[in-house]
PDB file of C-alpha atoms and ligand atoms in Angstrom:
ATOM      1  CA  MET A 220       4.531   7.837 -18.120  1.00 88.00           C
ATOM      2  CA  PRO A 221       3.620   8.803 -21.618  1.00 93.00           C
ATOM      3  CA  LEU A 222       1.771   6.178 -23.688  1.00 95.00           C
ATOM      4  CA  SER A 223       4.506   6.140 -26.349  1.00 96.00           C
ATOM      5  CA  GLN A 224       7.062   4.918 -23.569  1.00 97.00           C
ATOM      6  CA  LEU A 225       5.131   1.745 -22.580  1.00 98.00           C
ATOM      7  CA  ASN A 226       6.698  -1.382 -23.235  1.00 98.00           C
ATOM      8  CA  PRO A 227       5.110  -4.250 -24.625  1.00 98.00           C
ATOM      9  CA  GLN A 228       3.325  -5.212 -22.069  1.00 98.00           C
ATOM     10  CA  GLN A 229       2.335  -2.172 -20.620  1.00 98.00           C
ATOM     11  CA  ALA A 230       1.045  -1.358 -24.024  1.00 98.00           C
ATOM     12  CA  ARG A 231      -0.934  -4.852 -24.105  1.00 98.00           C
ATOM     13  CA  GLY A 232      -2.548  -3.611 -20.382  1.00 98.00           C
ATOM     14  CA  HIS A 233      -3.588  -0.157 -21.980  1.00 98.00           C
ATOM     15  CA  VAL A 234      -5.627  -2.149 -24.743  1.00 98.00           C
ATOM     16  CA  VAL A 235      -7.074  -3.906 -21.850  1.00 98.00           C
ATOM     17  CA  PHE A 236      -7.850  -0.995 -19.352  1.00 98.00           C
ATOM     18  CA  GLN A 237      -9.417   0.906 -22.416  1.00 98.00           C
ATOM     19  CA  THR A 238     -11.804  -2.378 -23.489  1.00 97.00           C
ATOM     20  CA  GLN A 239     -12.404  -3.226 -19.513  1.00 97.00           C
ATOM     21  CA  CYS A 240     -11.923  -0.471 -17.473  1.00 98.00           C
ATOM     22  CA  ALA A 241     -12.468   3.012 -19.031  1.00 98.00           C
ATOM     23  CA  VAL A 242     -15.944   2.980 -18.810  1.00 98.00           C
ATOM     24  CA  CYS A 243     -15.716   3.377 -15.704  1.00 98.00           C
ATOM     25  CA  HIS A 244     -12.154   4.735 -13.920  1.00 98.00           C
ATOM     26  CA  TYR A 245     -10.070   7.605 -15.782  1.00 98.00           C
ATOM     27  CA  ASP A 246      -6.389   6.466 -15.446  1.00 98.00           C
ATOM     28  CA  ARG A 247      -4.366   9.321 -16.424  1.00 96.00           C
ATOM     29  CA  SER A 248      -6.193  12.027 -15.291  1.00 96.00           C
ATOM     30  CA  GLY A 249      -7.924  12.578 -11.715  1.00 96.00           C
ATOM     31  CA  GLY A 250     -11.412  12.864 -10.252  1.00 94.00           C
ATOM     32  CA  SER A 251     -14.115   9.957 -10.354  1.00 95.00           C
ATOM     33  CA  LEU A 252     -16.267   8.533 -12.763  1.00 96.00           C
ATOM     34  CA  HIS A 253     -18.637   5.871 -12.044  1.00 96.00           C
ATOM     35  CA  GLY A 254     -15.661   4.360  -9.887  1.00 97.00           C
ATOM     36  CA  PRO A 255     -12.034   6.137  -8.574  1.00 97.00           C
ATOM     37  CA  SER A 256     -10.113   7.266 -10.766  1.00 98.00           C
ATOM     38  CA  LEU A 257      -6.767   4.792 -11.471  1.00 98.00           C
ATOM     39  CA  LEU A 258      -4.117   7.633 -11.620  1.00 97.00           C
ATOM     40  CA  GLY A 259      -1.551   7.006  -9.060  1.00 97.00           C
ATOM     41  CA  VAL A 260      -2.999   3.574  -7.973  1.00 98.00           C
ATOM     42  CA  TYR A 261       0.208   1.952  -6.865  1.00 98.00           C
ATOM     43  CA  ARG A 262       1.673   5.653  -5.763  1.00 97.00           C
ATOM     44  CA  LYS A 263      -0.111   5.204  -2.446  1.00 95.00           C
ATOM     45  CA  ARG A 264      -0.165   2.646   0.407  1.00 96.00           C
ATOM     46  CA  GLU A 265      -4.068   1.980   0.012  1.00 97.00           C
ATOM     47  CA  LEU A 266      -6.779   1.995  -2.093  1.00 97.00           C
ATOM     48  CA  PRO A 267      -9.745   3.993  -1.915  1.00 95.00           C
ATOM     49  CA  SER A 268     -11.369   1.283   0.670  1.00 96.00           C
ATOM     50  CA  GLY A 269      -8.025   1.450   2.722  1.00 96.00           C
ATOM     51  CA  ALA A 270      -6.958  -2.047   1.533  1.00 97.00           C
ATOM     52  CA  PRO A 271      -3.526  -2.170   0.497  1.00 97.00           C
ATOM     53  CA  ALA A 272      -2.535  -1.021  -2.981  1.00 98.00           C
ATOM     54  CA  ASN A 273      -0.675  -4.394  -4.042  1.00 98.00           C
ATOM     55  CA  ASP A 274      -1.746  -6.854  -7.246  1.00 98.00           C
ATOM     56  CA  ASP A 275      -3.201  -9.331  -4.747  1.00 98.00           C
ATOM     57  CA  ARG A 276      -6.169  -6.577  -4.404  1.00 98.00           C
ATOM     58  CA  VAL A 277      -6.284  -5.123  -7.526  1.00 98.00           C
ATOM     59  CA  THR A 278      -6.878  -8.595  -8.755  1.00 98.00           C
ATOM     60  CA  ALA A 279      -9.221  -9.687  -6.305  1.00 97.00           C
ATOM     61  CA  THR A 280     -10.864  -6.247  -7.189  1.00 98.00           C
ATOM     62  CA  VAL A 281     -11.309  -6.991 -10.624  1.00 98.00           C
ATOM     63  CA  MET A 282     -11.884 -10.748 -10.542  1.00 96.00           C
ATOM     64  CA  HIS A 283     -14.739 -10.468  -8.038  1.00 96.00           C
ATOM     65  CA  GLY A 284     -15.547  -6.884  -7.676  1.00 97.00           C
ATOM     66  CA  ARG A 285     -16.033  -4.630  -4.687  1.00 95.00           C
ATOM     67  CA  GLY A 286     -18.906  -2.776  -3.261  1.00 95.00           C
ATOM     68  CA  MET A 287     -20.381  -0.979  -6.440  1.00 95.00           C
ATOM     69  CA  MET A 288     -18.057  -2.386  -8.694  1.00 97.00           C
ATOM     70  CA  PRO A 289     -19.113  -5.733 -10.456  1.00 96.00           C
ATOM     71  CA  ALA A 290     -16.358  -8.637 -11.302  1.00 97.00           C
ATOM     72  CA  VAL A 291     -15.216  -7.533 -14.543  1.00 96.00           C
ATOM     73  CA  GLY A 292     -12.066 -10.589 -14.956  1.00 92.00           C
ATOM     74  CA  ASN A 293     -14.669 -13.073 -16.525  1.00 90.00           C
ATOM     75  CA  GLY A 294     -13.293 -12.549 -20.273  1.00 88.00           C
ATOM     76  CA  MET A 295      -9.476 -11.756 -19.065  1.00 94.00           C
ATOM     77  CA  ASP A 296      -7.064 -14.838 -18.867  1.00 96.00           C
ATOM     78  CA  ARG A 297      -3.885 -14.760 -16.669  1.00 96.00           C
ATOM     79  CA  GLN A 298      -2.059 -12.754 -19.017  1.00 98.00           C
ATOM     80  CA  ASP A 299      -4.710  -9.905 -19.717  1.00 98.00           C
ATOM     81  CA  VAL A 300      -4.926  -9.105 -15.961  1.00 98.00           C
ATOM     82  CA  ASP A 301      -0.660  -9.233 -15.793  1.00 98.00           C
ATOM     83  CA  ASP A 302      -0.997  -7.146 -18.518  1.00 98.00           C
ATOM     84  CA  LEU A 303      -3.367  -5.157 -16.746  1.00 98.00           C
ATOM     85  CA  LEU A 304      -1.503  -4.670 -13.361  1.00 98.00           C
ATOM     86  CA  ALA A 305       1.756  -3.410 -15.616  1.00 98.00           C
ATOM     87  CA  TYR A 306      -0.236  -0.751 -17.177  1.00 98.00           C
ATOM     88  CA  LEU A 307      -1.472   0.379 -13.859  1.00 98.00           C
ATOM     89  CA  HIS A 308       1.766   0.602 -12.137  1.00 98.00           C
ATOM     90  CA  THR A 309       3.177   3.661 -15.489  1.00 98.00           C
ATOM     91  CA  LEU A 310       0.456   5.263 -13.442  1.00 97.00           C
TER      92      LEU A 310
HETATM   93  C1  HEC B  97     -18.877  -0.857 -14.346  1.00 88.07           C
HETATM   94  C2  HEC B  97     -18.058   0.222 -13.442  1.00 88.07           C
HETATM   95  C3  HEC B  97     -16.553  -0.496 -13.394  1.00 88.07           C
HETATM   96  C4  HEC B  97     -15.815  -1.284 -14.251  1.00 88.07           C
HETATM   97  C5  HEC B  97     -16.257  -1.358 -15.821  1.00 88.07           C
HETATM   98  C6  HEC B  97     -14.614  -1.593 -13.387  1.00 88.07           C
HETATM   99  N1  HEC B  97     -14.989  -0.675 -12.210  1.00 88.07           N
HETATM  100 FE1  HEC B  97     -13.288  -0.174 -10.649  1.00 88.07          FE
HETATM  101  N2  HEC B  97     -14.736   0.555  -9.271  1.00 88.07           N
HETATM  102  C7  HEC B  97     -15.991   0.556  -9.733  1.00 88.07           C
HETATM  103  C8  HEC B  97     -16.667   1.232  -8.977  1.00 88.07           C
HETATM  104  C9  HEC B  97     -18.203   1.855  -9.065  1.00 88.07           C
HETATM  105  C10 HEC B  97     -15.749   1.657  -7.624  1.00 88.07           C
HETATM  106  C11 HEC B  97     -16.019   1.987  -6.092  1.00 88.07           C
HETATM  107  C12 HEC B  97     -16.570   0.295  -5.693  1.00 88.07           C
HETATM  108  C13 HEC B  97     -16.730   0.843  -4.259  1.00 88.07           C
HETATM  109  O1  HEC B  97     -15.621   1.046  -3.572  1.00 88.07           O
HETATM  110  O2  HEC B  97     -17.830   0.719  -3.836  1.00 88.07           O
HETATM  111  C14 HEC B  97     -14.388   1.022  -8.385  1.00 88.07           C
HETATM  112  C15 HEC B  97     -13.162   0.473  -7.199  1.00 88.07           C
HETATM  113  C16 HEC B  97     -12.138  -0.171  -7.907  1.00 88.07           C
HETATM  114  C17 HEC B  97     -10.959  -0.176  -7.154  1.00 88.07           C
HETATM  115  C18 HEC B  97     -10.719   0.435  -5.893  1.00 88.07           C
HETATM  116  C19 HEC B  97     -10.712  -0.799  -5.238  1.00 88.07           C
HETATM  117  C20 HEC B  97     -10.723  -0.592  -3.670  1.00 88.07           C
HETATM  118  O3  HEC B  97     -10.496  -1.416  -2.915  1.00 88.07           O
HETATM  119  O4  HEC B  97     -10.866   0.418  -3.022  1.00 88.07           O
HETATM  120  C21 HEC B  97     -10.026  -0.402  -8.185  1.00 88.07           C
HETATM  121  C22 HEC B  97      -8.616  -0.754  -7.770  1.00 88.07           C
HETATM  122  C23 HEC B  97     -10.646  -1.035  -9.834  1.00 88.07           C
HETATM  123  N3  HEC B  97     -11.903  -0.584  -9.338  1.00 88.07           N
HETATM  124  C24 HEC B  97      -9.945  -1.299 -10.353  1.00 88.07           C
HETATM  125  C25 HEC B  97     -10.783  -1.530 -11.805  1.00 88.07           C
HETATM  126  C26 HEC B  97     -10.063  -2.079 -12.893  1.00 88.07           C
HETATM  127  C27 HEC B  97      -8.419  -2.835 -12.953  1.00 88.07           C
HETATM  128  C28 HEC B  97     -11.074  -2.665 -13.907  1.00 88.07           C
HETATM  129  C29 HEC B  97     -10.888  -3.288 -15.191  1.00 88.07           C
HETATM  130  C30 HEC B  97      -9.956  -3.832 -15.450  1.00 88.07           C
HETATM  131  C31 HEC B  97     -12.487  -1.839 -13.077  1.00 88.07           C
HETATM  132  N4  HEC B  97     -11.751  -1.170 -11.937  1.00 88.07           N
HETATM  133  C32 HEC B  97     -13.453  -1.704 -13.718  1.00 88.07           C
HETATM  134  C33 HEC B  97     -16.632   0.523 -10.419  1.00 88.07           C
HETATM  135  C34 HEC B  97     -15.790  -0.048 -12.225  1.00 88.07           C
END
């Protein structure tokens, strides 16, 4: 979905992504940066690790980290997480 078509919550989530995730993940193109691209993350049944691609797993990954990914959710409140998830669903 083009950025110009994001609703307000998705647009806030894009800002959260830029701030918290973009240093390590591409969102709008494929290929790995430090971690895997998140393009189409919810269009597949599974995350790269094989865990189910759902909000609970993505939230847990953000809050607690996973493998080589550090926990990055410390500075985020519940609203930030919800907005971020809404954005990731547009990818
Ligand atoms: C410092 C770099 C870094 C940051 C910042 C980062 N990630 Fe990651 N992420 C990684 C790496 C590396 C992996 C691969 C982890 C592994 O499987 O060892 C990963 C994996 C993932 C996965 C796949 C998990 C799985 O089960 O396969 C998701 C989803 C994810 N990151 C989402 C995010 C989101 C959303 C943010 C921002 C809130 C974020 N990451 C911030 C480095 C990062």
